[in-house]
Amino acid sequence: MHEMSLVAGIMRILEDQARAQAFARVQTVVLEVGALNHADAESLRFAFEAQKPGTLAAEARLDIVVTPGTAWCMDCAEPVPLARRGDACPRCGGYKLQVTAGDDLRVRELEVE
Amino acid sequence: MCTMCGCGQGSLEAGRGKDQHHHHGEHDPEHAALHAAGVPHSHDGHGHIHYGHGPAGVSVAGLDQARLVKIEQDVLGHNDHLAAVNRARFAAAGIVAVNLVSSPGSGKTTLLCETTRALLPRMPVAVIEGDQQTTFDADRIRETGAPAIQVNTGKGCHLDAAMVGDACDHLPLERGSVLFIENVGNLVCPAAFDLGEAARVVILSVTEGEDKPLKYPDMFACADLMILNKVDLLPHVRFDVARCLELAHRVNPGLRVIELSATTHQGLHKWLGWIEERRDAMLAAAAS
């Protein structure tokens, strides 16, 4: 359940941004979670709901945007979609894959007031 | 306070919601929009102009109070920053830091005790022990003669870069040391947290399931080395080494693997060689 720590990191980002960009409340947090990232979306939601009371995000909604996974197949020598780590290349069935996208976990944007 | 204009004088009659705006007889939609956006304007008949009546309580020219802020910030950015500080500190002192991750019971601490005993005559070694509670592991390490500090994470399931930085302040870290960081026994959470280590080593023992690399792919995907421990027990357990390695290489095709037994020392020299190689390279880089 490291998602509690991850959400603590989100709260830190909100507070830093509130100071830097002069806003008082956050209405929406748009979070980008890569399909191949270690974080679990449902656990993030749970942790967000647990931590938001009393913060500037007390009334905020968490929008999670799942971005697709992509890998470079060394045998096909081209990028291929990858739904999960450990899956085979959808083209050649091999496993010589290097993840190139979909490993992100970042706050993309905030709706603030 | 009114959630629509934030002017602090209204009452909301039908619960929360953007469309439920039921006060101020003089508000028309355009007027309400001015309030919502925090735009300074006059109220007919009031004879005054409102500033800073939006939720933020301030007025900034050219700035709507409800707005979208693009920030594109990594959630782990703060931890990654502290990890970079640790990494720079280790590099400057020629210290090679190794982050050891595994499930509980894989034999991490036994491997660490045997490794420390073997390395100590040749180079300084220090250990950071991460566990939820007790100082048992640090006590075991200290018996080998190496300095060790126990980090108790309480309810935490992983070490983070701040904990490692703090722990380093309490350790005698000599130039050219090997610093072992034994993470909390957990094959999930520690994968997310960079500690500033030079290498991440995942330990799997043959008394566990051979399918763990695929069950916990994040940890195996982010490792630089996999140690297959307790290989002396292979005659007594059902564990298909080839299958295990095949699954590990599915999630991390370039993953190097060392098979060893911490108790019989079978294969231990390969692991010691791997550490020394990295430590010598780190020391050479710090000297240049």
XYZ file of C-alpha atoms in Angstrom:
401
model
C 0.000 0.000 0.000
C 2.686 2.487 -0.967
C -0.136 4.478 -2.563
C -0.551 6.263 0.801
C 2.976 7.628 0.361
C 2.312 8.455 -3.279
C -0.796 10.443 -2.370
C 1.210 12.242 0.339
C 3.490 13.222 -2.559
C 0.485 14.517 -4.514
C -0.598 16.608 -1.519
C 2.903 18.063 -1.311
C 2.736 19.010 -4.991
C -0.659 20.696 -4.445
C 0.651 22.738 -1.520
C 3.796 23.776 -3.400
C 1.756 24.758 -6.432
C -0.799 26.644 -4.314
C 2.020 28.830 -2.984
C 3.727 29.249 -6.348
C 0.586 29.896 -8.376
C -1.595 31.615 -5.777
C -4.655 29.452 -5.496
C -6.553 28.468 -2.394
C -8.498 25.390 -3.334
C -8.232 22.507 -5.727
C -11.366 21.284 -7.463
C -9.887 18.559 -9.626
C -6.592 16.719 -9.711
C -5.842 15.093 -13.050
C -3.427 12.255 -12.434
C -1.702 10.360 -15.201
C -1.047 6.718 -14.306
C 0.772 4.581 -16.814
C -0.657 1.111 -17.418
C 2.766 -0.320 -16.533
C 3.301 1.827 -13.453
C 3.611 0.273 -10.001
C 0.698 2.269 -8.571
C -2.791 0.833 -8.356
C -5.558 3.227 -9.416
C -8.114 2.007 -6.869
C -5.597 2.225 -4.026
C -4.714 5.745 -5.144
C -8.392 6.730 -5.007
C -8.743 5.216 -1.558
C -5.639 6.993 -0.273
C -6.722 10.289 -1.833
C -10.144 10.162 -0.156
C -8.460 9.275 3.143
C -5.963 12.130 3.039
C -7.878 15.014 1.500
C -10.026 16.174 4.484
C -8.648 19.350 5.993
C -6.399 20.078 3.010
C -6.818 22.491 0.135
C -8.078 19.466 -1.805
C -10.834 18.702 0.713
C -13.515 19.006 -1.956
C -11.402 17.848 -4.863
C -12.142 15.103 -7.321
C -9.362 12.769 -8.475
C -9.437 12.121 -12.222
C -7.180 9.246 -13.193
C -6.078 9.065 -16.801
C -4.538 5.713 -17.635
C -1.929 6.013 -20.362
C -1.149 2.960 -22.501
C 2.007 0.900 -22.175
C 4.456 0.716 -25.048
C 7.602 -1.336 -25.436
C 10.406 -1.629 -27.946
C 10.573 -5.185 -29.276
C 14.217 -6.003 -29.917
C 13.323 -8.797 -32.312
C 10.746 -6.853 -34.336
C 12.865 -3.681 -34.005
C 9.783 -1.544 -33.587
C 7.502 -0.191 -30.865
C 4.593 -2.419 -29.817
C 1.701 -1.986 -27.378
C 2.143 -3.699 -24.003
C -0.790 -4.124 -21.626
C 1.126 -5.640 -18.697
C 4.708 -6.354 -17.753
C 5.561 -9.931 -18.615
C 3.199 -10.071 -21.585
C 4.531 -11.239 -24.925
C 5.109 -9.035 -27.959
C 1.749 -8.948 -29.786
C 3.586 -9.249 -33.124
C 6.208 -11.961 -32.663
C 5.252 -13.543 -29.322
C 8.716 -12.926 -27.909
C 9.675 -11.327 -24.623
C 12.657 -9.204 -25.572
C 10.797 -6.040 -24.711
C 12.018 -2.778 -23.287
C 9.301 -0.582 -21.819
C 9.336 2.831 -23.499
C 6.063 4.406 -22.291
C 3.314 3.839 -19.781
C 5.499 3.818 -16.680
C 4.575 7.341 -15.599
C 2.916 8.612 -12.481
C 2.442 12.340 -12.618
C 0.042 15.120 -11.798
C -0.866 16.383 -15.232
C -3.048 19.360 -14.337
C -5.174 20.897 -11.640
C -8.461 22.698 -11.739
C -8.120 25.321 -9.055
C -9.792 28.410 -7.687
C -20.310 30.619 1.340
C -21.789 30.412 -2.097
C -19.930 27.843 -4.161
C -20.768 29.659 -7.352
C -19.626 33.211 -6.702
C -17.942 32.814 -3.358
C -19.204 36.176 -2.178
C -19.855 34.883 1.281
C -23.366 36.254 1.667
C -25.513 33.551 0.275
C -27.128 30.382 1.394
C -27.270 27.217 -0.552
C -30.633 25.618 -0.482
C -30.291 22.334 -2.234
C -27.008 20.773 -1.265
C -23.753 21.204 -3.082
C -23.430 21.561 -6.761
C -22.440 23.998 -9.403
C -25.950 24.500 -10.712
C -27.662 25.188 -7.442
C -27.330 28.886 -6.997
C -30.223 30.350 -5.089
C -29.584 33.694 -3.606
C -29.087 37.365 -4.277
C -32.114 38.597 -6.091
C -29.984 40.888 -8.206
C -27.864 38.095 -9.714
C -28.406 37.336 -13.317
C -26.313 34.638 -15.027
C -23.866 37.147 -16.501
C -23.407 38.785 -13.171
C -22.936 35.440 -11.482
C -20.293 34.577 -14.031
C -18.389 37.716 -13.087
C -18.488 36.576 -9.481
C -17.478 33.052 -10.410
C -14.492 34.318 -12.307
C -13.595 36.798 -9.602
C -13.784 39.664 -12.049
C -14.074 43.069 -10.401
C -17.481 44.638 -11.196
C -20.085 46.937 -9.763
C -23.444 46.037 -8.273
C -26.176 48.301 -9.584
C -27.366 50.485 -6.824
C -24.601 49.468 -4.456
C -22.340 52.282 -5.573
C -19.216 50.217 -5.032
C -17.021 47.785 -6.900
C -16.154 44.348 -5.594
C -12.581 43.158 -5.626
C -11.304 39.900 -4.306
C -14.669 38.433 -3.474
C -13.812 35.159 -5.112
C -12.830 32.096 -3.119
C -9.184 33.054 -3.158
C -9.997 36.345 -1.481
C -7.611 38.230 -3.713
C -7.818 39.781 -7.097
C -5.052 39.510 -9.639
C -5.405 41.384 -12.888
C -5.890 39.103 -15.862
C -6.291 36.004 -13.735
C -9.505 34.029 -13.472
C -10.022 32.534 -10.079
C -11.270 29.234 -11.449
C -8.614 27.977 -13.787
C -6.719 25.022 -15.047
C -3.097 24.693 -14.085
C -0.908 22.428 -16.189
C 1.877 21.190 -13.977
C 3.170 17.834 -15.265
C 4.903 16.894 -12.060
C 6.088 13.434 -11.140
C 4.362 12.254 -7.995
C 7.667 10.816 -6.823
C 9.572 13.975 -7.753
C 10.378 14.912 -4.167
C 11.700 11.442 -3.351
C 13.651 11.355 -6.603
C 15.244 14.692 -5.738
C 16.370 13.408 -2.335
C 17.615 10.199 -4.000
C 19.728 12.304 -6.360
C 21.214 14.097 -3.342
C 22.079 10.721 -1.770
C 23.524 9.479 -5.055
C 25.770 12.537 -5.396
C 26.940 12.116 -1.818
C 27.829 8.445 -2.448
C 29.572 9.225 -5.728
C 31.692 11.958 -4.145
C 32.924 9.558 -1.469
C 33.384 6.563 -3.762
C 30.696 4.641 -1.893
C 28.733 1.982 -3.698
C 25.203 1.731 -2.315
C 23.243 -1.463 -2.939
C 19.497 -1.622 -2.327
C 18.457 -5.163 -1.389
C 14.805 -6.012 -1.942
C 12.845 -9.247 -1.494
C 9.914 -10.881 0.239
C 10.266 -11.544 3.954
C 12.143 -14.797 4.528
C 14.268 -14.883 1.377
C 17.448 -14.907 3.451
C 18.464 -11.274 2.933
C 19.898 -10.772 6.400
C 21.799 -14.080 6.406
C 23.240 -13.241 2.989
C 24.170 -9.799 4.246
C 25.906 -11.161 7.369
C 27.945 -13.630 5.302
C 28.751 -10.987 2.685
C 29.816 -8.472 5.309
C 32.113 -11.018 7.000
C 33.730 -11.824 3.658
C 34.193 -8.176 2.581
C 35.254 -6.546 5.862
C 38.903 -7.646 5.738
C 39.195 -5.982 2.329
C 36.980 -2.886 2.431
C 34.762 -0.883 4.780
C 31.139 -1.988 4.902
C 28.127 -0.274 6.466
C 24.522 -1.388 6.602
C 21.130 0.291 6.816
C 18.446 -2.128 7.977
C 14.808 -1.393 7.188
C 12.032 -3.166 9.085
C 8.669 -2.191 10.478
C 9.938 -2.754 13.991
C 12.681 -4.353 16.169
C 16.439 -3.952 15.890
C 17.050 -7.694 15.421
C 18.594 -7.347 11.966
C 20.917 -4.467 12.846
C 22.026 -6.427 15.921
C 22.880 -9.407 13.712
C 24.897 -7.196 11.351
C 26.806 -5.512 14.186
C 27.939 -8.958 15.366
C 29.892 -9.223 12.099
C 31.848 -6.101 13.043
C 30.224 -3.724 10.544
C 28.418 -0.558 11.644
C 24.670 -0.844 11.156
C 21.710 1.387 11.755
C 18.160 0.179 12.041
C 15.409 2.219 10.425
C 11.997 1.270 11.765
C 9.336 2.335 9.336
C 6.444 1.809 11.761
C 3.435 1.233 9.555
C 5.461 2.064 6.450
C 5.983 -0.634 3.863
C 9.196 0.641 2.269
C 12.271 2.790 2.780
C 12.414 6.150 1.030
C 15.274 8.426 0.074
C 14.779 10.742 3.083
C 15.105 7.819 5.517
C 18.303 6.688 3.815
C 19.739 10.223 3.890
C 18.979 10.496 7.619
C 20.427 7.048 8.303
C 23.649 7.967 6.492
C 24.098 10.910 8.869
C 24.291 8.385 11.696
C 26.701 5.953 10.035
C 30.467 6.142 9.780
C 30.696 6.130 5.981
C 34.321 5.814 4.993
C 35.614 6.527 1.546
C 35.362 3.430 -0.617
C 32.693 1.787 1.535
C 30.098 -0.656 0.423
C 26.752 0.494 1.819
C 24.098 -2.176 1.924
C 20.521 -0.972 2.326
C 18.287 -3.846 3.334
C 14.816 -2.709 2.391
C 11.611 -3.743 4.129
C 10.684 -7.310 3.156
C 8.043 -6.604 0.529
C 8.044 -7.385 -3.178
C 5.660 -4.576 -4.122
C 6.133 -1.171 -2.516
C 9.936 -0.721 -2.410
C 9.969 -0.930 -6.230
C 8.643 2.627 -6.444
C 11.244 4.384 -4.322
C 14.679 5.325 -5.579
C 17.011 5.562 -2.595
C 20.022 6.875 -4.494
C 21.540 3.420 -4.806
C 24.054 2.411 -7.460
C 22.310 -0.923 -7.945
C 19.120 -2.634 -6.945
C 19.335 -6.323 -6.133
C 16.258 -8.520 -5.841
C 16.656 -11.713 -3.844
C 14.439 -14.710 -4.443
C 14.893 -18.026 -2.646
C 14.062 -21.481 -3.947
C 11.662 -22.043 -1.034
C 9.380 -19.444 -2.643
C 7.364 -19.817 -5.812
C 9.256 -19.891 -9.088
C 6.534 -17.708 -10.622
C 7.202 -14.719 -8.364
C 8.960 -12.686 -11.092
C 5.712 -12.641 -13.055
C 3.487 -12.217 -10.003
C 5.492 -9.196 -8.830
C 6.846 -7.874 -12.114
C 7.532 -4.285 -11.006
C 10.220 -5.359 -8.588
C 11.962 -7.649 -11.053
C 11.647 -5.089 -13.840
C 13.530 -2.450 -11.859
C 16.316 -4.723 -10.560
C 19.906 -4.713 -11.833
C 20.695 -8.133 -10.405
C 18.677 -11.079 -9.190
C 20.083 -13.424 -6.586
C 18.568 -16.879 -6.426
C 19.271 -17.866 -2.829
C 19.137 -21.160 -0.899
C 20.153 -23.221 -3.945
C 21.533 -25.852 -1.521
C 17.880 -26.731 -0.840
C 17.056 -27.453 -4.494
C 17.168 -31.260 -4.046
C 14.468 -30.949 -1.379
C 12.015 -28.519 -2.955
C 9.979 -28.311 -6.136
C 11.488 -25.324 -7.825
C 12.148 -25.147 -11.560
C 15.165 -22.851 -11.867
C 14.960 -22.615 -15.674
C 11.281 -21.656 -15.527
C 11.968 -19.050 -12.832
C 14.730 -17.441 -14.877
C 12.601 -17.507 -18.009
C 9.838 -15.608 -16.188
C 12.334 -13.144 -14.712
C 13.706 -12.450 -18.187
C 10.208 -11.883 -19.535
C 9.874 -8.806 -17.362
C 13.543 -7.820 -17.510
C 15.368 -9.322 -20.511
C 18.793 -8.018 -19.477
C 18.549 -9.095 -15.816
C 21.743 -10.709 -14.571
C 21.269 -13.655 -12.213
C 23.583 -15.154 -9.592
C 22.624 -18.461 -7.993
C 24.036 -18.982 -4.518
C 23.559 -20.289 -1.018
C 24.268 -17.890 1.830
C 24.600 -20.773 4.288
C 26.903 -23.124 2.309
C 28.634 -20.260 0.423
C 28.067 -22.056 -2.892
C 28.263 -19.337 -5.567
C 28.992 -16.625 -2.987
C 32.258 -15.639 -4.735
C 30.305 -14.509 -7.818
C 28.250 -12.133 -5.707
C 31.343 -10.825 -3.903
C 33.029 -10.290 -7.270
C 29.987 -8.395 -8.556
C 30.119 -6.054 -5.539
C 33.885 -5.502 -5.720
C 33.703 -4.652 -9.403
C 31.163 -1.929 -8.703
C 32.936 -0.653 -5.625
C 36.272 -0.375 -7.467
C 34.614 1.466 -10.355
C 32.916 3.864 -7.934
C 36.162 4.533 -6.098
C 38.045 5.117 -9.366
C 35.372 7.540 -10.567
C 35.508 9.453 -7.268
C 39.302 9.742 -7.507
C 39.313 11.098 -11.054
